[in-house]
Amino acid sequence: MAAPYAAMVMDARSGKVLHAENADTRLHPASLTKMMTLYIAFEAVQNGELSMDTVVSISRNATAEPPSKLGLRTGQKMKMRYLVRAAAVKSANDAATAIGEAISGSEAAFARRMTRTAKALGMTRTTFKNAHGLTESGHLSTARDMTILGRHMLYDYPQYYNLFSRRATDAGMKTVYSHNKLLVNYRGADGIKTGYTRAAGFNLVASAVRGRERVIATVFGGRSSSTRDKRVAELLDLGFKKAQTNVALNKPNRPAYMGNQGLGPVEVAKNADASPSGATGKSVRVVAAAVTRSLRPQLRPGAEPPAVPDTAPLVAEVADDITTALEEVQVAEAEVAPTPPAEDSEKAVAAAAIAEASGIAPGASVKPMRRPQGVLLASAGGTTADEATAEAAAQVAQKQEVVTRVSTSGGRHWGINVGRYPSRYAAEKVLLKTALMETSSLDGSLRKVVGRSNGFDANFMGLSREGADLACRRLQARQVTCFMIGPS
């Protein structure tokens, strides 16, 4: 029997548990399940199994899922990015099932991958049976495990975490709206996922940030959405009260990537992939169990193994021949004294005569003279030295590449501006405060104050275009004024 209530509060930066109640009791997670569905989707995109632009063909199984749903139709083509948005924001069951089938070929195979991934993350008491979280025998998790998953979601794939803070988003077919009212009603809340079924009650994994502190709170078994939200707000307040301000960030270790390996029998996934020209085709992914031992090929019936000749006499004979040949060569070299060729002797005599005429001592080295510029060199084609030099210079010029500036930024030419301030001190203070507030997306950026005629610009530089866009959107979600700066 499911316990009526369970809760967990964790300092997201260090993983320290600040509060726990029934945290290890196995309960129905409901749509908190979709956090794992999306985690695996991000993993699959990160490792090239598919992309956010992969076009997925919606199955009859996906369209048959009960609400909450996006309203997909059997045979409909939908890009992965819209399915991910619908599952994250609207908690659409049909979108979650379509994601699982696109990645692993069937919902059952995907559920096995979900459970295996949960174990790798340290979720020791979690078993998944489907991709959406509707009640099913054996589909269970705990408040502790879901808090661990929420922390991994935050730090393992920060580039996608902004999905959980969206109050509305474009899901391709229509705009969908979030069920998480805490995003509006609690200061600093920026995710993560709600869930409800009759068996589970009202569940929620919430994350909030205030200054340097970030707390994750999980509740299972709320009586209603309003009482659940109120309880989560109380737990977040408790977490911020107990959490220390100065805590070293200790990110969790991302598990090793295994893809669909080890999921049992052969699974075949047929998805339509978008091509650059807009046409679609089918890609087939085959997943088979790993070979446990190498098989030695057997001889054909009636075949006899080839006879191996006795090579010992041959080896001995070759060795004797080699020894004899070496002895003959050594004797010949000792008897024959080297005699310089006649041509070399004539050259030596001529060189001595020239040295004597020039007053150079015998054996002294002579520095070569520079060839006069006007000397013509004969060649098969009648080409002069100047013409040959010009031709060589033209060939080199064709291969030369003029480099005006060498970049060491690795393509990180973008930045963001967080305001203009009356003094350099004020701008630096805002930059430091913003960097501490948004450590994940601004990690590795350069804080830079630029003096203008009417103030000082506070900029973060050294970002990629995607990184600058992500950082700006996350700051704007926290009511921080921000705009992107392109490469100049």
XYZ file of C-alpha atoms in Angstrom:
488
model
C 0.000 0.000 0.000
C 1.241 3.470 -0.857
C 2.025 5.792 2.033
C -0.181 8.902 1.963
C 2.704 11.357 2.100
C 6.471 11.542 1.504
C 8.888 14.453 1.252
C 12.548 15.290 0.687
C 14.494 18.583 0.743
C 18.040 18.748 -0.652
C 20.721 21.402 -1.107
C 21.168 21.131 -4.873
C 24.745 22.412 -4.808
C 26.168 19.764 -2.488
C 23.500 17.034 -2.495
C 23.106 17.340 1.293
C 19.695 16.196 2.607
C 18.057 18.966 4.664
C 14.736 17.218 5.426
C 13.232 13.763 4.820
C 9.934 12.092 5.656
C 8.993 8.650 4.259
C 11.660 9.472 1.667
C 12.461 5.824 0.875
C 8.876 4.529 0.689
C 8.051 3.241 -2.808
C 5.111 5.204 -4.214
C 3.424 5.959 -7.517
C 5.417 8.770 -9.182
C 2.677 9.739 -11.704
C 3.984 12.288 -14.235
C 7.217 12.812 -12.341
C 8.111 9.828 -14.551
C 8.453 12.227 -17.485
C 11.604 13.673 -15.913
C 13.331 10.379 -16.717
C 11.731 10.248 -20.180
C 13.143 13.696 -20.926
C 16.510 12.919 -19.295
C 16.972 9.995 -21.708
C 15.794 12.145 -24.623
C 18.495 14.706 -23.795
C 21.042 11.884 -23.462
C 20.044 10.475 -26.856
C 20.391 13.885 -28.528
C 23.721 14.528 -26.783
C 25.142 11.227 -28.112
C 23.784 11.454 -31.648
C 21.049 8.799 -31.518
C 18.724 11.428 -32.949
C 18.385 15.218 -32.940
C 15.798 17.756 -31.875
C 14.914 18.064 -35.573
C 14.329 14.329 -36.055
C 10.819 13.805 -37.429
C 8.912 11.123 -35.499
C 5.983 9.151 -36.924
C 3.273 8.949 -34.241
C 2.047 5.418 -33.492
C -1.457 4.223 -32.683
C -0.203 3.287 -29.228
C 0.870 6.874 -28.536
C -2.373 8.439 -29.742
C -4.395 6.054 -27.547
C -2.902 7.421 -24.293
C -5.435 9.154 -22.009
C -5.124 12.841 -21.028
C -3.258 14.960 -20.306
C -2.274 14.829 -23.977
C -1.272 17.003 -26.919
C -3.866 15.487 -29.270
C -1.542 13.712 -31.704
C -3.008 11.642 -34.561
C -1.874 8.219 -35.779
C 0.637 8.604 -38.621
C 1.218 12.266 -37.884
C 4.783 13.552 -38.311
C 6.161 15.648 -35.485
C 9.645 16.993 -34.736
C 11.268 15.714 -31.570
C 11.665 19.244 -30.147
C 7.877 19.746 -30.061
C 7.303 16.380 -28.386
C 9.900 17.299 -25.740
C 8.243 20.671 -25.108
C 4.795 19.105 -24.791
C 6.037 16.476 -22.334
C 7.972 18.997 -20.216
C 5.428 21.840 -20.069
C 1.988 20.287 -20.609
C 2.943 16.816 -19.303
C 1.423 15.266 -22.434
C 1.182 11.467 -22.205
C 0.957 10.900 -25.969
C 4.114 12.981 -26.520
C 6.019 11.041 -23.818
C 5.095 7.692 -25.389
C 6.125 8.915 -28.843
C 9.515 9.993 -27.450
C 10.124 6.575 -25.908
C 9.151 4.691 -29.069
C 11.341 6.957 -31.223
C 14.411 6.274 -29.075
C 14.096 2.563 -28.212
C 11.622 1.171 -30.751
C 8.881 0.326 -28.253
C 7.587 1.676 -24.971
C 8.511 -1.552 -23.157
C 12.137 -1.360 -24.341
C 12.263 2.302 -23.406
C 10.939 1.522 -19.900
C 13.782 -0.973 -19.442
C 16.256 1.703 -20.465
C 14.615 4.104 -17.991
C 15.035 1.632 -15.128
C 18.646 0.897 -16.056
C 19.424 4.619 -16.229
C 17.746 5.153 -12.844
C 20.051 2.570 -11.253
C 23.092 4.286 -12.831
C 21.971 7.607 -11.311
C 21.710 6.089 -7.830
C 17.902 5.749 -7.837
C 18.041 2.370 -6.122
C 14.318 1.918 -5.364
C 12.829 2.945 -8.705
C 11.288 0.768 -11.427
C 9.636 2.145 -14.559
C 7.041 0.368 -16.690
C 6.056 3.172 -19.082
C 7.212 6.578 -20.332
C 4.326 8.728 -19.058
C 3.688 7.688 -15.438
C 0.086 6.492 -15.569
C -0.527 3.922 -12.824
C 0.818 0.453 -13.663
C 1.749 -2.487 -11.469
C 5.400 -2.232 -10.435
C 5.817 1.344 -11.681
C 7.169 2.854 -8.448
C 9.697 5.349 -7.129
C 10.527 7.313 -3.957
C 10.815 10.929 -2.885
C 14.578 10.475 -2.482
C 15.031 8.979 -5.940
C 12.997 11.694 -7.638
C 14.985 14.383 -5.839
C 18.199 12.758 -7.076
C 16.786 12.744 -10.626
C 15.833 16.405 -10.357
C 19.390 17.294 -9.320
C 20.863 15.338 -12.241
C 18.438 17.036 -14.616
C 19.669 20.420 -13.366
C 23.413 19.740 -13.665
C 23.745 17.034 -16.346
C 21.805 18.885 -19.065
C 21.650 22.571 -18.053
C 21.173 23.593 -21.697
C 17.685 22.053 -21.618
C 16.706 22.895 -18.035
C 14.988 26.133 -19.109
C 12.157 24.007 -20.537
C 10.906 23.367 -17.000
C 10.677 27.065 -16.162
C 8.459 27.913 -19.156
C 4.897 28.883 -18.321
C 3.899 28.443 -21.982
C 5.600 27.151 -25.123
C 4.998 26.355 -28.791
C 4.420 22.605 -29.192
C 4.118 22.656 -32.984
C 0.373 22.029 -33.115
C -0.511 24.698 -30.574
C 0.690 26.653 -27.566
C 0.637 24.636 -24.359
C 0.661 25.906 -20.775
C 2.406 24.677 -17.634
C 0.604 22.960 -14.742
C 3.247 24.205 -12.292
C 1.685 27.235 -10.574
C 4.659 27.469 -8.224
C 6.578 29.144 -11.054
C 4.333 32.171 -10.526
C 3.631 31.962 -6.803
C 7.092 31.276 -5.327
C 10.035 33.651 -5.675
C 12.988 31.991 -7.361
C 11.128 28.848 -8.507
C 12.292 27.674 -11.957
C 11.056 24.049 -12.253
C 10.748 21.134 -12.328
C 7.740 18.768 -12.743
C 4.227 18.130 -11.447
C 2.326 14.830 -11.383
C -1.110 13.491 -10.518
C -3.032 10.227 -10.606
C -5.641 8.895 -8.198
C -3.217 6.310 -6.864
C -0.369 8.806 -6.455
C -2.166 11.941 -5.309
C -0.629 15.308 -6.178
C 3.154 15.103 -6.618
C 5.760 17.770 -7.329
C 9.530 18.092 -7.650
C 10.386 21.800 -7.349
C 13.656 23.705 -7.594
C 14.277 27.323 -6.594
C 17.303 29.601 -6.457
C 17.925 32.660 -4.296
C 21.285 34.332 -4.550
C 23.956 31.668 -4.142
C 21.587 29.061 -2.752
C 19.567 26.473 -4.682
C 17.167 24.018 -3.066
C 15.182 21.063 -4.448
C 12.004 19.907 -2.652
C 9.869 16.840 -3.486
C 6.377 15.959 -2.256
C 4.396 12.753 -2.922
C 0.734 12.292 -2.000
C -0.626 15.830 -1.810
C -4.402 16.078 -1.205
C -4.903 18.775 -3.855
C -2.748 20.922 -6.125
C -3.138 23.949 -3.850
C -2.251 22.115 -0.617
C 0.647 20.404 -2.401
C 2.007 23.736 -3.643
C 1.642 25.248 -0.191
C 3.531 22.351 1.380
C 6.316 22.521 -1.227
C 6.667 26.263 -0.588
C 7.053 25.538 3.139
C 9.705 22.908 2.406
C 11.600 25.275 0.115
C 11.541 27.933 2.850
C 12.872 25.317 5.250
C 15.609 24.420 2.794
C 16.731 28.031 2.309
C 16.729 28.513 6.079
C 18.937 25.446 6.664
C 21.192 25.769 3.609
C 24.510 27.500 4.122
C 25.297 30.491 1.933
C 28.865 29.551 1.054
C 28.844 25.963 -0.181
C 31.211 24.547 -2.785
C 29.402 23.332 -5.896
C 29.729 19.551 -6.091
C 27.971 18.469 -9.276
C 26.783 14.842 -9.490
C 28.640 12.493 -11.810
C 26.863 11.849 -15.092
C 26.492 8.076 -15.669
C 28.359 6.340 -18.478
C 26.485 6.353 -21.778
C 25.150 2.934 -22.840
C 22.388 3.859 -25.273
C 19.986 1.011 -26.013
C 22.582 -1.715 -25.387
C 21.648 -4.606 -23.180
C 17.870 -4.156 -23.418
C 17.165 -7.732 -24.444
C 15.992 -8.997 -27.854
C 16.404 -7.122 -31.095
C 14.431 -3.857 -31.091
C 13.782 -2.086 -34.384
C 12.849 1.601 -34.433
C 11.659 3.129 -37.689
C 11.529 6.919 -37.584
C 11.348 9.475 -40.350
C 14.382 11.741 -40.134
C 14.380 15.259 -41.463
C 16.918 15.905 -44.209
C 18.390 19.316 -45.131
C 16.209 19.417 -48.224
C 13.047 18.842 -46.234
C 12.510 15.312 -47.533
C 12.034 12.489 -45.101
C 13.373 8.967 -45.002
C 13.441 6.008 -42.668
C 16.266 5.114 -40.341
C 16.434 1.659 -38.775
C 18.162 1.184 -35.427
C 18.971 -2.431 -34.512
C 19.928 -3.244 -30.937
C 21.196 -6.752 -30.206
C 22.663 -8.409 -27.161
C 26.449 -8.231 -26.923
C 28.478 -11.288 -28.057
C 29.805 -13.021 -24.956
C 32.519 -15.156 -26.615
C 34.320 -15.427 -29.924
C 33.476 -18.537 -31.960
C 36.272 -20.444 -33.742
C 35.299 -21.489 -37.303
C 34.993 -25.237 -37.788
C 36.578 -27.242 -40.637
C 34.309 -28.392 -43.437
C 33.264 -32.059 -43.281
C 35.949 -34.327 -44.724
C 38.610 -31.622 -44.884
C 42.010 -32.550 -43.565
C 44.252 -30.009 -41.861
C 47.185 -28.979 -44.100
C 50.415 -30.836 -43.463
C 53.157 -28.811 -41.861
C 56.545 -29.614 -43.542
C 59.672 -30.110 -41.498
C 61.603 -26.877 -42.120
C 64.535 -27.590 -39.826
C 66.960 -28.805 -42.645
C 66.018 -25.823 -44.824
C 66.656 -23.331 -41.990
C 70.050 -24.893 -41.275
C 71.060 -24.769 -44.975
C 70.075 -21.085 -45.279
C 72.049 -20.231 -42.141
C 75.182 -21.936 -43.571
C 74.852 -20.044 -46.879
C 74.578 -16.690 -45.045
C 77.667 -17.401 -42.917
C 79.729 -18.387 -45.967
C 78.646 -15.274 -47.905
C 79.646 -12.963 -45.032
C 83.107 -14.536 -44.782
C 83.723 -14.124 -48.561
C 82.711 -10.434 -48.457
C 85.041 -9.692 -45.519
C 88.012 -11.328 -47.298
C 87.312 -9.404 -50.504
C 87.152 -6.060 -48.663
C 90.477 -6.754 -46.925
C 92.295 -7.589 -50.203
C 90.953 -4.743 -52.393
C 92.124 -1.213 -51.414
C 89.854 1.624 -52.485
C 91.139 3.504 -55.541
C 89.674 6.918 -56.257
C 88.141 7.251 -59.724
C 90.173 9.008 -62.388
C 87.566 11.744 -62.701
C 87.788 12.537 -58.937
C 91.642 12.652 -59.170
C 91.511 15.143 -62.043
C 89.073 17.340 -60.054
C 91.393 17.280 -57.016
C 94.428 18.366 -59.133
C 92.423 21.185 -60.724
C 91.198 22.384 -57.339
C 94.778 22.451 -55.956
C 95.985 24.514 -58.959
C 93.182 27.051 -58.517
C 93.897 27.361 -54.781
C 97.623 27.922 -55.434
C 96.868 30.603 -58.041
C 94.476 32.370 -55.642
C 96.824 32.299 -52.668
C 94.592 29.972 -50.602
C 96.283 27.552 -48.235
C 95.756 23.833 -48.974
C 92.825 22.325 -46.987
C 91.273 25.713 -46.146
C 87.494 26.107 -46.591
C 86.317 28.503 -49.282
C 83.097 30.510 -48.823
C 80.974 30.293 -52.003
C 80.382 33.543 -53.871
C 76.883 34.910 -54.568
C 75.802 34.255 -58.134
C 75.465 37.464 -60.222
C 71.867 38.532 -60.861
C 72.239 38.683 -64.643
C 73.585 35.157 -65.209
C 71.432 33.081 -67.535
C 70.993 29.376 -66.826
C 70.506 26.955 -69.670
C 67.641 24.486 -69.423
C 65.734 22.130 -71.626
C 62.989 24.692 -72.131
C 65.274 27.713 -72.416
C 63.912 29.255 -69.170
C 66.065 31.941 -67.497
C 66.691 32.142 -63.749
C 64.475 35.232 -63.438
C 61.631 33.510 -65.251
C 62.001 30.414 -63.064
C 62.002 32.575 -59.928
C 58.878 34.431 -61.072
C 57.102 31.178 -61.863
C 57.968 29.724 -58.427
C 56.794 32.924 -56.706
C 53.481 32.744 -58.559
C 52.951 29.146 -57.416
C 53.703 30.089 -53.803
C 51.380 33.092 -54.000
C 48.535 30.813 -55.062
C 49.037 28.689 -51.936
C 49.500 31.593 -49.501
C 46.699 32.432 -47.079
C 46.620 35.815 -45.371
C 45.705 35.553 -41.680
C 44.589 38.889 -40.246
C 43.756 37.616 -36.765
C 44.316 34.346 -34.945
C 41.413 33.358 -32.691
C 41.887 31.224 -29.579
C 38.313 31.492 -28.342
C 37.074 28.325 -30.024
C 34.048 30.099 -31.549
C 33.031 31.734 -28.276
C 32.703 35.259 -29.708
C 29.323 36.089 -28.180
C 28.387 37.811 -24.955
C 25.490 39.270 -22.988
C 24.861 42.688 -21.489
C 23.122 43.000 -18.104
C 22.798 46.772 -17.983
C 24.561 50.149 -17.981
C 25.540 51.695 -14.645
C 26.802 55.113 -13.479
C 30.110 53.825 -12.086
C 32.593 51.044 -12.780
C 32.158 49.785 -9.216
C 28.391 49.436 -9.671
C 28.851 47.524 -12.940
C 31.403 45.133 -11.402
C 29.130 44.548 -8.422
C 26.209 43.578 -10.696
C 28.455 41.272 -12.739
C 29.615 39.441 -9.615
C 26.088 39.112 -8.264
C 24.777 37.823 -11.610
C 27.637 35.318 -11.964
C 26.862 33.864 -8.542
C 23.146 33.745 -9.350
C 23.584 31.915 -12.677
C 26.670 29.756 -12.254
C 25.624 26.950 -14.613
C 25.150 28.938 -17.836
C 27.807 31.632 -17.166
C 30.535 29.199 -16.116
C 33.736 30.021 -18.016
C 32.598 33.460 -19.216
C 34.651 36.644 -18.766
C 33.244 39.550 -16.743
C 34.035 42.789 -18.569
C 33.134 46.433 -17.812
C 33.142 48.749 -20.871
C 33.232 52.507 -20.328
C 30.785 54.552 -22.397
C 30.091 58.293 -22.633
C 26.996 57.918 -20.467
C 27.969 55.080 -18.127
C 29.602 51.663 -17.808
C 28.287 48.520 -19.568
C 28.312 45.279 -17.554
C 29.068 42.439 -19.993
C 29.758 38.698 -19.890
C 31.997 37.770 -22.837
C 33.528 34.587 -24.253
C 30.267 32.681 -24.811
C 29.021 30.680 -27.772
C 25.871 31.875 -29.486
C 23.849 29.042 -27.910
C 25.396 29.685 -24.494
C 24.654 33.413 -24.652
C 21.055 32.759 -25.706
C 20.549 30.234 -22.889
C 22.098 32.517 -20.254
C 19.994 35.477 -21.382
C 16.744 33.509 -21.293
C 17.506 32.152 -17.835
C 18.330 35.618 -16.513
C 15.192 37.093 -18.062
C 13.169 34.391 -16.327
C 14.589 35.800 -13.089
C 13.531 39.345 -14.046
C 17.100 40.385 -14.938
C 17.425 42.713 -17.935
C 19.648 41.114 -20.549
C 20.447 41.204 -24.280
C 22.937 39.329 -26.455
C 26.114 40.858 -27.920
C 27.263 39.482 -31.262
C 30.866 39.139 -32.456
C 32.364 42.471 -33.560
